[in-house]
PDB file of C-alpha atoms in Angstrom:
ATOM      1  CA  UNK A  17     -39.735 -20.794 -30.208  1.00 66.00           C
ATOM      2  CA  UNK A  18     -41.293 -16.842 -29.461  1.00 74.00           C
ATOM      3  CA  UNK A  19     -39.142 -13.677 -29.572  1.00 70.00           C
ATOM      4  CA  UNK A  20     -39.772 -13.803 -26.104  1.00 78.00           C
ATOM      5  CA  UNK A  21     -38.730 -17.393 -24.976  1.00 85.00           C
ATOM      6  CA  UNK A  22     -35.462 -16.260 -26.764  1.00 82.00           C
ATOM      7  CA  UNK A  23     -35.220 -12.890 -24.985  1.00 87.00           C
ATOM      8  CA  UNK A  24     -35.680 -15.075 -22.015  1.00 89.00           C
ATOM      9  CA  UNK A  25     -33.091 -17.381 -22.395  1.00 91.00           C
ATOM     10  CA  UNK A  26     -30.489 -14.539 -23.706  1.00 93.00           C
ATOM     11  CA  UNK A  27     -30.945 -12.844 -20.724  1.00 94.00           C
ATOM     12  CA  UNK A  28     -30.840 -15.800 -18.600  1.00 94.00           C
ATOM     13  CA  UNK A  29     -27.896 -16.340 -19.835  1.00 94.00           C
ATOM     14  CA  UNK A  30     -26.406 -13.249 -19.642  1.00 95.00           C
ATOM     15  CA  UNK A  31     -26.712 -12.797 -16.093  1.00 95.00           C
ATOM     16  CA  UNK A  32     -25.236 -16.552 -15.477  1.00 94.00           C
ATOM     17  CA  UNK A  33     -22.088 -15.175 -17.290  1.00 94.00           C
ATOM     18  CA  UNK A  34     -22.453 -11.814 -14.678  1.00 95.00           C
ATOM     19  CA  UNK A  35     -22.424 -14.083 -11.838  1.00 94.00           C
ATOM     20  CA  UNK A  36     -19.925 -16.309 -12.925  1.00 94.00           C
ATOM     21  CA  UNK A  37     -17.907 -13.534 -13.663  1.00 93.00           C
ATOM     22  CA  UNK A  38     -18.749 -11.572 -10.182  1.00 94.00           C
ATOM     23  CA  UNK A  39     -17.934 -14.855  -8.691  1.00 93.00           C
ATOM     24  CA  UNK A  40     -14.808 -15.267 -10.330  1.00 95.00           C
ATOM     25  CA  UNK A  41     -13.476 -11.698  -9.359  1.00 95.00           C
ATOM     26  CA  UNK A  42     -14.647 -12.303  -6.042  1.00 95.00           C
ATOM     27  CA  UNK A  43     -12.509 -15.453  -5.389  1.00 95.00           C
ATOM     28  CA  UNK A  44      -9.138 -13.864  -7.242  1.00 96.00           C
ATOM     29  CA  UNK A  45      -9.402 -10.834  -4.826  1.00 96.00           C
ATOM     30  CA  UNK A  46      -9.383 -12.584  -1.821  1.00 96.00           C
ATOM     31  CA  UNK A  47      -7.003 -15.233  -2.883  1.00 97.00           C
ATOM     32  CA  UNK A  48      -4.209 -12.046  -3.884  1.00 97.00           C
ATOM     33  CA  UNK A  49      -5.412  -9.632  -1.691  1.00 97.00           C
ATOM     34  CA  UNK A  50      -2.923 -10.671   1.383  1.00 97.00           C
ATOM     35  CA  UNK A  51      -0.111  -9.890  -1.481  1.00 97.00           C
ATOM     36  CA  UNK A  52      -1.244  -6.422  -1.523  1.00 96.00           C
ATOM     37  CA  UNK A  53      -3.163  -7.252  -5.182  1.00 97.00           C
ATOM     38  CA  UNK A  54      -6.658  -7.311  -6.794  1.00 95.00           C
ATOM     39  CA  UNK A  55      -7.892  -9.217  -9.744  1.00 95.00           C
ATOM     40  CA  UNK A  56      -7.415  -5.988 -12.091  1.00 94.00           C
ATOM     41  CA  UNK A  57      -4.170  -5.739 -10.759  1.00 96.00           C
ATOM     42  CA  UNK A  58      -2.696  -9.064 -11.404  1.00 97.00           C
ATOM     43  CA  UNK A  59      -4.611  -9.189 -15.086  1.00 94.00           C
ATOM     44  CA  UNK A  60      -1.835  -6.095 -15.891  1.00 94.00           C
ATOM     45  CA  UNK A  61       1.214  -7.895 -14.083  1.00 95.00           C
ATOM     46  CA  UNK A  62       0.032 -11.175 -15.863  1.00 94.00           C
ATOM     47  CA  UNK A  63      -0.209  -9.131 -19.675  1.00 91.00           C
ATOM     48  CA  UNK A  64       2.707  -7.481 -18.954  1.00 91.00           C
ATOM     49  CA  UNK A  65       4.587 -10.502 -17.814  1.00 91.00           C
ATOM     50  CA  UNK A  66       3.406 -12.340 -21.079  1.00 85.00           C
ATOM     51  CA  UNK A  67       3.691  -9.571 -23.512  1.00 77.00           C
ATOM     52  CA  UNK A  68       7.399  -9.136 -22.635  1.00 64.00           C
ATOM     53  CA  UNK A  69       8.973 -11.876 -20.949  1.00 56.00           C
ATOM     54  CA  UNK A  70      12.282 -11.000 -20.229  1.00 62.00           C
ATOM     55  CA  UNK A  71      13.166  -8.553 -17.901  1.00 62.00           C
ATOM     56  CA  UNK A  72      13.431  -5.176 -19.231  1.00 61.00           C
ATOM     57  CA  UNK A  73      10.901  -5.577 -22.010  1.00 66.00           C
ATOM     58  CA  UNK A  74       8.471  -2.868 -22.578  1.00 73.00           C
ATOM     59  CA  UNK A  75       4.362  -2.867 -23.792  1.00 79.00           C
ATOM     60  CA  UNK A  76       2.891  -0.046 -24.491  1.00 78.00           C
ATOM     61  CA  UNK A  77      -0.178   1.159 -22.383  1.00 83.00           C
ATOM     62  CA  UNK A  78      -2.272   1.439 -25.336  1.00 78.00           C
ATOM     63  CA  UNK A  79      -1.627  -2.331 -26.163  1.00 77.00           C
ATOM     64  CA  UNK A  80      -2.838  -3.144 -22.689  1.00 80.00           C
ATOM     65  CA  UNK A  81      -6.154  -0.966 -22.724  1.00 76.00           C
ATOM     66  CA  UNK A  82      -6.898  -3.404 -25.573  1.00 76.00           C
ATOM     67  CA  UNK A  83      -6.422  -6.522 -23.541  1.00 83.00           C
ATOM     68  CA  UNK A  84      -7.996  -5.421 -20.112  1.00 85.00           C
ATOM     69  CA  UNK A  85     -11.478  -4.451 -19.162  1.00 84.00           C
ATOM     70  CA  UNK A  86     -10.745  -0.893 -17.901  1.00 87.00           C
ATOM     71  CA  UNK A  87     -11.251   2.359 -19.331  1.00 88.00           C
ATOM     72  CA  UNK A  88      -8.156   4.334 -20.227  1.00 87.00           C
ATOM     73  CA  UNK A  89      -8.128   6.603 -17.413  1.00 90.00           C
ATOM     74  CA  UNK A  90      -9.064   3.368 -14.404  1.00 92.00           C
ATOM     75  CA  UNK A  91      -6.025   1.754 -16.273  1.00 91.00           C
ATOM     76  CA  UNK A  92      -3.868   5.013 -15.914  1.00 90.00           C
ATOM     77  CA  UNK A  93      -5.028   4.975 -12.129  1.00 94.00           C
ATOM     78  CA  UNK A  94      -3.938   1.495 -12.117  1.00 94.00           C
ATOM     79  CA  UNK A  95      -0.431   1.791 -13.557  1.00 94.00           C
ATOM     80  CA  UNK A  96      -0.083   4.903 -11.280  1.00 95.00           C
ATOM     81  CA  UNK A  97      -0.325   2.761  -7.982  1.00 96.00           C
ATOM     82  CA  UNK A  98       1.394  -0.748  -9.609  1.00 97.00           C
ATOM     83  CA  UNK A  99       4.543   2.318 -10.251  1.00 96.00           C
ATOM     84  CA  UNK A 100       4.007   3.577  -6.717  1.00 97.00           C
ATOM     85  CA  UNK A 101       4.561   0.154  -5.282  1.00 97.00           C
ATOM     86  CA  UNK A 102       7.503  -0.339  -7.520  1.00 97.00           C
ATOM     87  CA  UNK A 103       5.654  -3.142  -9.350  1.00 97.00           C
ATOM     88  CA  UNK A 104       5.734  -1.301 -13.051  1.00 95.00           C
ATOM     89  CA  UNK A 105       7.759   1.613 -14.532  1.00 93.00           C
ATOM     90  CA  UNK A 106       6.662   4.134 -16.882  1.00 91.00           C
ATOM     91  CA  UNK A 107       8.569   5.925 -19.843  1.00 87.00           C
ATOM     92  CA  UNK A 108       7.393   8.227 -22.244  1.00 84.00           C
ATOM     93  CA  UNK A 109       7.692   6.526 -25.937  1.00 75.00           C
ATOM     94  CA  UNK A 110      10.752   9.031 -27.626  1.00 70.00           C
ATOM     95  CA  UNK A 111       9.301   8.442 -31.056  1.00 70.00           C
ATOM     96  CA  UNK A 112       5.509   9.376 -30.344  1.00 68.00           C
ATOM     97  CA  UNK A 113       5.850  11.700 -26.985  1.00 66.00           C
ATOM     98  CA  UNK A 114       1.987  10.201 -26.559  1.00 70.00           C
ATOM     99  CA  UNK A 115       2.831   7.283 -25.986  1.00 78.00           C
ATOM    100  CA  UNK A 116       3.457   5.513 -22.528  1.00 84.00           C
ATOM    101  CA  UNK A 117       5.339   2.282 -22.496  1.00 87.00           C
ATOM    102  CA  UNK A 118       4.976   0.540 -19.125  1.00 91.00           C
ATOM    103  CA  UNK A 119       7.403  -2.652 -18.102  1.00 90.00           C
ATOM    104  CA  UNK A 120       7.361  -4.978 -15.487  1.00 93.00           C
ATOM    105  CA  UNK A 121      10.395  -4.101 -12.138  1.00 94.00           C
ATOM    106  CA  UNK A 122      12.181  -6.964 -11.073  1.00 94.00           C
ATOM    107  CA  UNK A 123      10.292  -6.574  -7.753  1.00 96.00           C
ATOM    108  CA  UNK A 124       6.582  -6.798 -10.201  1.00 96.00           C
ATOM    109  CA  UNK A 125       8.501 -10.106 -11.779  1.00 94.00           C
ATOM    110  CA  UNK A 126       8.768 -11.721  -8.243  1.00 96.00           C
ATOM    111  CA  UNK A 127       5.457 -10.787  -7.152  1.00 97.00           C
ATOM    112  CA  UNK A 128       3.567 -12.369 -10.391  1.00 97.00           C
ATOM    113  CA  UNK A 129       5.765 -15.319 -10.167  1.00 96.00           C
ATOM    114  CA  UNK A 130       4.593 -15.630  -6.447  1.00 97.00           C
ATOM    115  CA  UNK A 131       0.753 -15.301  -6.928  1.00 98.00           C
ATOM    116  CA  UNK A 132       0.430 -16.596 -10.464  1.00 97.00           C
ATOM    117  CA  UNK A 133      -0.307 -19.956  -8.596  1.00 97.00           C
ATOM    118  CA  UNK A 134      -2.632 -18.484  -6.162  1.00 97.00           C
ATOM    119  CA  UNK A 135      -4.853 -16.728  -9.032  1.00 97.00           C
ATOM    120  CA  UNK A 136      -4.670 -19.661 -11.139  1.00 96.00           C
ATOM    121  CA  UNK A 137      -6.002 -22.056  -8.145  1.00 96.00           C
ATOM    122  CA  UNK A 138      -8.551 -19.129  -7.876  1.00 96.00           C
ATOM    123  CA  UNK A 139      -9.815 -19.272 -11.491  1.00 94.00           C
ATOM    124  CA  UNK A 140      -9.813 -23.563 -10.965  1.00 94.00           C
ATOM    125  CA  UNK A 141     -11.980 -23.105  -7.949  1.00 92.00           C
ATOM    126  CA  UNK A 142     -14.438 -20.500  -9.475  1.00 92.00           C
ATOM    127  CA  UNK A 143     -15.069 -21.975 -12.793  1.00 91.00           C
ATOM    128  CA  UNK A 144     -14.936 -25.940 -11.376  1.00 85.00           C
ATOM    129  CA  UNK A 145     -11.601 -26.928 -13.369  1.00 68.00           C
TER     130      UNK A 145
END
């Protein structure tokens, strides 16, 4: 096999993982979107849920930015709007004052509970499971 027929095939492959990946993000926004959510949005409710799951728990943003496909400041933005909507709070962490810890509201709880269902029926129908 060339250089080329394997250039070919990588990026052949490459953009089947774009689409399936456009297609993917595609069906979890419209599936959460009447919830007031997109796909980016539920990935932090869904880590946050899972990194501390009882209420009251806390994760630090930094520990998230490692785990979702954001840059720092889109994932600040995010946070920002998930706390306006009373989804997430924020405190400052009192031992490194750079630190942010974020933690799911009871209100964010109920509303992942709620669409977890919905996004994973989303992922099942995008990816043929």
């Amino acid at each position: 096999m060339t250089a080329d027929t394997v250039g070919v095939r990588l990026e052949e492959r490459w953009r089947e993982i774009l689409a399936v990946h456009a297609r993917t993000l595609g069906e979890i926004d419209r599936a959460l979107h009447p919830h007031g959510l997109g796909a980016s949005d539920f990935e932090v409710l869904d880590l946050l849920a899972t990194a501390s799951p009882r209420e009251g728990e806390q994760c630090r943003v930094q520990n998230l930015g490692g785990r979702i496909h954001l840059s720092q400041s889109a994932l600040s933005r995010l946070i920002a709007r998930l706390e306006k909507d009373g989804l997430v709070a924020r405190s400052i962490c009192a031992e490194d004052r750079r630190g942010v810890y974020v933690m799911l509201t009871a209100k964010g709880r109920d509303l992942h509970a709620e669409v977890l269902p919905l996004q994973r029926a989303a992922l099942a129908r995008a990816l043929g499971e």
